[in-house]
Coordinates of C-alpha atoms and ligand atoms in Angstrom, one line a residue:
M1 CA 0.0 0.0 0.1
A2 CA 3.2 2.3 -0.5
T3 CA 1.7 4.3 -3.3
N4 CA -1.2 6.7 -2.6
D5 CA -3.3 5.1 -5.4
P6 CA -6.5 3.6 -3.8
P7 CA -6.0 -0.1 -3.7
V8 CA -7.4 -1.9 -6.9
A9 CA -10.2 -4.3 -5.9
P10 CA -9.4 -7.7 -7.2
A11 CA -12.1 -9.5 -9.3
D12 CA -12.8 -12.0 -6.5
P13 CA -11.7 -10.3 -3.2
L14 CA -12.5 -13.5 -1.4
Q15 CA -10.1 -15.7 -3.4
A16 CA -7.4 -12.9 -3.5
A17 CA -7.7 -12.7 0.4
A18 CA -7.4 -16.4 0.8
A19 CA -4.3 -16.3 -1.4
A20 CA -2.7 -13.6 0.8
I21 CA -3.5 -15.9 4.0
R22 CA -2.3 -19.0 2.4
K23 CA 1.3 -17.3 2.1
A24 CA 1.1 -15.7 5.5
R25 CA 3.7 -16.5 8.3
H26 CA 1.6 -14.5 10.9
V27 CA -2.1 -13.4 10.8
C28 CA -3.2 -10.8 13.3
V29 CA -7.0 -10.7 13.8
L30 CA -9.0 -7.9 15.4
T31 CA -12.8 -8.4 16.1
G32 CA -15.5 -6.1 17.2
A33 CA -19.1 -6.2 18.2
G34 CA -20.2 -7.3 14.7
I35 CA -18.9 -10.8 15.1
S36 CA -21.1 -11.3 18.1
A37 CA -24.2 -9.8 16.4
E38 CA -25.3 -13.1 14.9
S39 CA -25.1 -14.6 18.6
G40 CA -27.9 -12.2 19.5
I41 CA -25.7 -9.5 21.2
P42 CA -26.4 -6.0 20.1
T43 CA -23.6 -4.1 18.6
F44 CA -22.6 -0.5 19.9
R45 CA -24.0 1.0 16.7
D46 CA -27.3 -0.9 17.2
A47 CA -29.5 1.6 19.2
L48 CA -30.0 0.3 22.7
T49 CA -33.4 -1.2 23.1
G50 CA -36.2 -1.0 25.7
L51 CA -35.4 0.9 29.0
W52 CA -31.7 1.4 27.6
S53 CA -33.0 3.2 24.5
K54 CA -32.5 6.6 25.9
F55 CA -28.9 6.1 26.7
R56 CA -25.7 6.0 24.4
P57 CA -23.3 3.3 25.4
E58 CA -20.4 5.8 25.5
E59 CA -22.5 7.4 28.2
L60 CA -22.8 4.5 30.4
A61 CA -19.4 3.0 29.8
T62 CA -17.4 5.7 31.7
P63 CA -15.9 6.1 35.2
E64 CA -17.9 9.4 35.6
A65 CA -21.2 7.7 35.0
F66 CA -20.3 4.9 37.5
E67 CA -19.3 7.7 40.0
R68 CA -22.6 9.5 39.4
D69 CA -24.9 6.6 39.5
P70 CA -23.4 3.0 40.0
E71 CA -26.6 1.5 40.5
L72 CA -27.8 2.4 37.0
V73 CA -24.5 1.5 35.4
W74 CA -24.6 -1.8 37.3
K75 CA -28.1 -2.6 36.1
W76 CA -27.0 -2.0 32.4
Y77 CA -24.1 -4.4 32.9
E78 CA -26.4 -7.0 34.5
W79 CA -28.7 -6.7 31.5
R80 CA -25.7 -7.2 29.2
R81 CA -24.4 -10.1 31.2
D82 CA -27.6 -11.9 30.9
L83 CA -27.5 -11.5 27.3
V84 CA -23.8 -12.8 27.1
R85 CA -24.6 -15.7 29.4
H86 CA -27.6 -16.8 27.0
A87 CA -25.6 -16.5 23.9
E88 CA -23.6 -19.1 21.9
P89 CA -20.6 -18.6 19.6
N90 CA -21.6 -18.5 16.0
A91 CA -20.0 -19.8 12.9
G92 CA -17.8 -16.7 12.7
H93 CA -16.2 -17.3 16.0
R94 CA -15.7 -21.0 15.1
A95 CA -14.1 -20.1 11.7
L96 CA -11.4 -18.2 13.6
V97 CA -10.7 -21.3 15.7
E98 CA -10.1 -23.2 12.3
L99 CA -8.2 -20.4 10.8
A100 CA -5.7 -20.6 13.9
R101 CA -5.0 -24.1 12.8
R102 CA -4.5 -23.2 9.1
V103 CA -1.9 -20.6 9.6
P104 CA 1.7 -20.9 11.1
R105 CA 0.8 -18.1 13.7
L106 CA -2.5 -16.2 14.4
T107 CA -2.8 -13.6 17.1
L108 CA -6.5 -12.8 18.1
V109 CA -7.3 -9.4 19.5
T110 CA -10.9 -8.6 20.5
Q111 CA -12.6 -5.5 21.6
N112 CA -15.6 -7.6 22.6
V113 CA -16.2 -8.2 26.5
D114 CA -18.3 -11.3 25.9
G115 CA -15.9 -14.3 26.0
L116 CA -17.4 -15.9 23.0
H117 CA -14.0 -16.4 21.3
Q118 CA -12.9 -18.3 24.2
R119 CA -16.2 -20.5 24.3
A120 CA -15.8 -21.1 20.8
G121 CA -12.3 -22.7 21.5
S122 CA -9.8 -19.8 20.5
P123 CA -6.9 -20.8 22.6
M124 CA -5.2 -17.3 23.1
V125 CA -7.6 -14.3 23.1
L126 CA -6.2 -10.7 23.9
E127 CA -9.0 -9.1 25.6
Y128 CA -8.3 -5.5 24.8
H129 CA -11.3 -4.1 26.6
G130 CA -11.6 -6.7 29.4
N131 CA -14.3 -9.1 30.2
I132 CA -17.9 -8.2 31.2
L133 CA -18.3 -11.5 33.4
R134 CA -15.5 -10.7 35.8
D135 CA -15.7 -8.3 38.7
R136 CA -13.0 -5.8 39.7
C137 CA -12.6 -4.4 43.1
M138 CA -12.4 -0.6 43.2
V139 CA -10.3 -0.4 45.9
E140 CA -7.6 -3.1 45.3
G141 CA -7.8 -2.9 41.5
V142 CA -7.8 -6.6 41.0
V143 CA -10.3 -9.2 39.8
A144 CA -12.3 -10.1 42.8
E145 CA -14.8 -12.6 44.2
R146 CA -18.3 -11.1 45.2
A147 CA -19.1 -11.0 49.0
D148 CA -22.3 -13.2 49.1
D149 CA -24.0 -10.8 51.7
A150 CA -27.6 -10.8 51.2
R151 CA -27.6 -6.8 51.5
A152 CA -29.3 -5.8 48.2
G153 CA -27.7 -3.0 46.1
L154 CA -24.2 -2.8 44.8
P155 CA -21.9 -5.9 44.7
R156 CA -19.0 -5.8 47.2
C157 CA -15.5 -7.5 47.3
A158 CA -15.3 -10.6 49.4
A159 CA -11.9 -9.8 50.5
C160 CA -12.1 -6.1 51.5
G161 CA -15.7 -5.1 51.2
G162 CA -14.7 -2.6 48.5
L163 CA -17.3 -1.5 45.7
L164 CA -16.9 -3.9 42.7
R165 CA -17.1 -2.7 39.0
P166 CA -17.1 -4.8 35.9
D167 CA -13.7 -5.7 34.6
V168 CA -13.8 -3.7 31.5
V169 CA -12.1 -0.8 30.0
W170 CA -14.3 2.3 30.2
F171 CA -13.9 5.3 27.8
G172 CA -11.1 7.5 29.0
E173 CA -9.4 4.6 30.6
A174 CA -6.3 2.9 29.6
I175 CA -5.9 -0.4 27.7
P176 CA -4.6 -3.2 30.0
R177 CA -0.7 -3.2 29.5
T178 CA -0.4 -6.9 28.5
P179 CA -3.1 -7.1 25.8
M180 CA -2.1 -3.6 24.6
M181 CA 1.6 -4.5 24.1
L182 CA 0.9 -7.8 22.7
A183 CA -1.6 -6.5 20.3
A184 CA 0.7 -3.6 19.1
A185 CA 3.8 -6.1 18.6
A186 CA 1.4 -8.5 16.6
A187 CA -0.1 -5.7 14.5
E188 CA 3.6 -4.7 13.8
D189 CA 4.9 -8.3 13.0
C190 CA 2.0 -9.7 11.0
D191 CA 1.7 -10.0 7.3
V192 CA -1.9 -10.2 7.1
F193 CA -4.3 -8.2 9.3
L194 CA -8.0 -9.2 9.4
S195 CA -10.3 -6.7 10.8
V196 CA -13.6 -8.3 11.5
G197 CA -17.2 -6.8 12.6
T198 CA -15.7 -3.5 13.9
S199 CA -16.6 0.2 12.9
S200 CA -12.9 1.0 13.3
L201 CA -14.0 4.2 15.5
V202 CA -12.7 3.5 19.0
Y203 CA -9.1 4.1 19.8
P204 CA -6.4 2.8 20.2
A205 CA -7.9 -0.4 18.8
A206 CA -8.9 1.3 15.5
G207 CA -5.3 2.2 15.1
L208 CA -4.0 -1.4 14.9
A209 CA -5.0 -1.8 11.3
Q210 CA -3.2 1.3 10.2
A211 CA -0.1 0.0 12.1
A212 CA -0.1 -3.2 10.3
A213 CA -0.5 -1.4 7.0
A214 CA 2.3 0.8 7.6
R215 CA 4.5 -2.3 8.1
G216 CA 3.3 -3.6 4.6
A217 CA 0.9 -6.1 5.9
V218 CA -2.2 -7.0 3.7
V219 CA -5.2 -5.7 5.4
I220 CA -8.3 -7.4 5.1
E221 CA -11.9 -6.2 6.3
V222 CA -14.9 -8.4 7.0
N223 CA -18.0 -6.1 7.5
P224 CA -21.6 -5.8 5.9
D225 CA -21.2 -2.1 5.8
A226 CA -18.5 0.2 4.7
T227 CA -16.4 1.8 7.5
D228 CA -13.6 4.4 7.8
L229 CA -11.2 1.8 7.1
T230 CA -12.7 0.3 3.9
P231 CA -11.4 2.9 1.4
Q232 CA -7.9 2.2 2.8
V233 CA -7.7 -1.8 2.4
P234 CA -7.0 -3.8 -0.5
F235 CA -9.7 -6.5 0.4
A236 CA -13.1 -5.4 1.8
L237 CA -15.1 -8.5 2.0
Q238 CA -18.7 -7.2 2.5
G239 CA -21.2 -9.5 4.3
P240 CA -21.8 -11.0 7.8
A241 CA -18.7 -12.6 9.5
G242 CA -20.8 -15.7 10.0
R243 CA -20.8 -16.5 6.4
I244 CA -17.6 -14.7 5.1
L245 CA -15.2 -16.4 7.7
P246 CA -16.3 -19.9 7.1
D247 CA -16.1 -19.2 3.2
L248 CA -12.7 -17.7 3.7
C249 CA -11.4 -20.7 5.5
A250 CA -13.0 -22.9 2.8
A251 CA -11.1 -20.8 -0.1
L252 CA -7.9 -21.7 1.8
G253 CA -8.4 -25.2 0.3
P254 CA -7.9 -28.5 1.8
R255 CA -6.0 -28.8 4.9
V256 CA -2.4 -30.2 4.2
A257 CA -1.7 -33.1 6.7
G258 CA 1.0 -32.7 9.6
Ligands
LIG301 C1 -8.1 5.9 26.1 C2 -15.6 -1.9 26.9 C3 -6.8 7.3 27.2 C4 -16.8 -1.3 27.9 C5 -15.3 -0.3 25.3 C6 -8.5 9.1 19.1 C7 -9.4 9.7 18.3 C8 -10.5 9.8 18.9 C9 -11.0 9.5 20.1 C10 -10.1 8.9 21.0 C11 -8.8 8.7 20.5 N1 -8.1 8.2 21.4 C12 -8.8 8.1 22.5 C13 -10.2 8.4 22.1 C14 -11.2 8.3 23.1 C15 -12.0 7.1 23.0 C16 -12.6 6.9 21.8 O1 -11.7 6.1 20.8 N2 -13.7 7.3 21.5 C17 -14.6 7.1 20.2 C18 -15.9 7.0 20.6 C19 -14.2 8.4 19.3 N3 -11.1 6.0 23.5 C20 -10.9 5.6 24.8 O2 -11.5 6.4 25.7 C21 -10.0 4.6 25.1 N4 -9.2 4.9 26.3 O3 -8.3 6.5 25.1 O4 -7.7 6.3 27.5 C22 -5.8 7.0 28.4 C23 -4.5 6.7 27.8 C24 -3.6 6.3 28.8 C25 -4.0 6.5 30.3 C26 -5.1 6.9 30.6 C27 -6.2 7.1 29.6 C28 -10.9 3.5 25.7 C29 -11.7 3.0 24.7 C30 -12.4 1.5 25.3 C31 -13.8 1.8 25.7 N5 -14.4 0.5 26.2 N6 -15.7 -1.3 25.6 C32 -18.1 -2.0 27.6 O5 -18.2 -2.7 26.5 O6 -19.0 -1.7 28.4 S1 -15.4 0.5 23.5 C33 -16.8 -0.6 22.9 O7 -17.1 0.2 21.9 C34 -16.3 -1.9 22.3 O8 -15.5 -2.7 23.1 C35 -15.8 -1.6 20.9 O9 -14.3 -1.3 21.0 C36 -16.6 -0.3 20.7 C37 -17.6 -0.5 19.7 O10 -16.9 -0.7 18.4 P1 -17.1 -1.9 17.4 O11 -16.9 -3.1 18.4 O12 -16.5 -1.7 16.3 O13 -18.8 -2.1 17.4 P2 -19.8 -1.0 16.6 O14 -21.1 -1.3 17.2 O15 -19.1 0.3 16.7 O16 -19.7 -1.5 15.2 C38 -20.3 -2.9 14.8 C39 -19.6 -3.2 13.4 O17 -19.9 -4.5 13.0 C40 -20.3 -2.2 12.3 O18 -19.4 -1.7 11.5 C41 -21.2 -3.0 11.6 O19 -21.6 -2.8 10.3 C42 -20.6 -4.4 11.7 N7 -21.4 -5.7 11.9 C43 -22.8 -5.7 12.0 N8 -23.2 -7.0 12.0 C44 -22.0 -7.7 11.6 C45 -21.1 -6.8 11.5 N9 -19.9 -7.3 10.9 C46 -19.7 -8.6 10.7 N10 -20.8 -9.6 10.8 C47 -21.9 -9.1 11.2 N11 -22.9 -10.0 11.3

């Protein structure tokens, strides 16, 4: 992508993308809410429904919102936790498990807090924005167990009684050091970068594709809609991840034994 001419779209982008993956030494994958949409989890772009329809996710997922009204924020997270607990990984998640078996090295970075990649069987997942099913103690700053006291209201830390919060990264908060460092290293080392189901609007996650492209990696986007990234990539595979990713794996051809 050295020249500034817009990338020429190949006749069959899926086959061309598969050819790039077949040659790849290291594939870095970044997923967003779109890959879990087919599992029934609304994306951040999808307007919140029901009693949450009057809020924007960016309003509730902040330390300020929690400071202001922890009950409200906890109600929203409990509502999302329920959705996540009742969701199942879909063909898109499973195809990434298969893809990891088809390439020498695959690094999977997710912005999703739903844990569906792990439940699909992905061995190593970098949780860039944390995990909604874990609690973190506001006092000790570590993942903590819940005190099982019957007192209604806000969840408390079993160790110190401190207030608990979901173990996710809120807007304005730093990305956890390990996933941030490992994701940046993978983006800079990979020769194919696969951006799946993300609007590429939230940073620093949205900067990973550019970092990979700047190092000469082939960037492939999977999304039914165009995003800010689409005009910048050679291969924009437009469709749902649950269809495109299995097709991409199939286009890699038969698995060579050994
Ligand atoms: C920070 C966890 C500083 C919580 C989340 C540079 C420029 C502009 C702004 C910033 C910038 N740098 C920082 C900012 C501010 C901010 C930001 O990016 N704001 C945006 C809104 C402009 N970033 C931050 O605040 C970050 N922190 O910068 O800290 C700092 C640094 C050091 C020390 C101290 C502080 C933290 C950001 C993380 C926030 N937490 N989640 C929770 O979940 O409750 S972000 C959350 O929203 C998700 O994790 C995800 O990252 C994001 C939603 O984006 P997507 O996943 O892409 O989902 P979206 O709904 O947008 O799009 C879905 C896509 O899927 C669509 O394109 C759709 O077409 C597609 N799709 C639909 N169906 C399918 C599909 N695709 C495939 N298949 C389908 N079936």
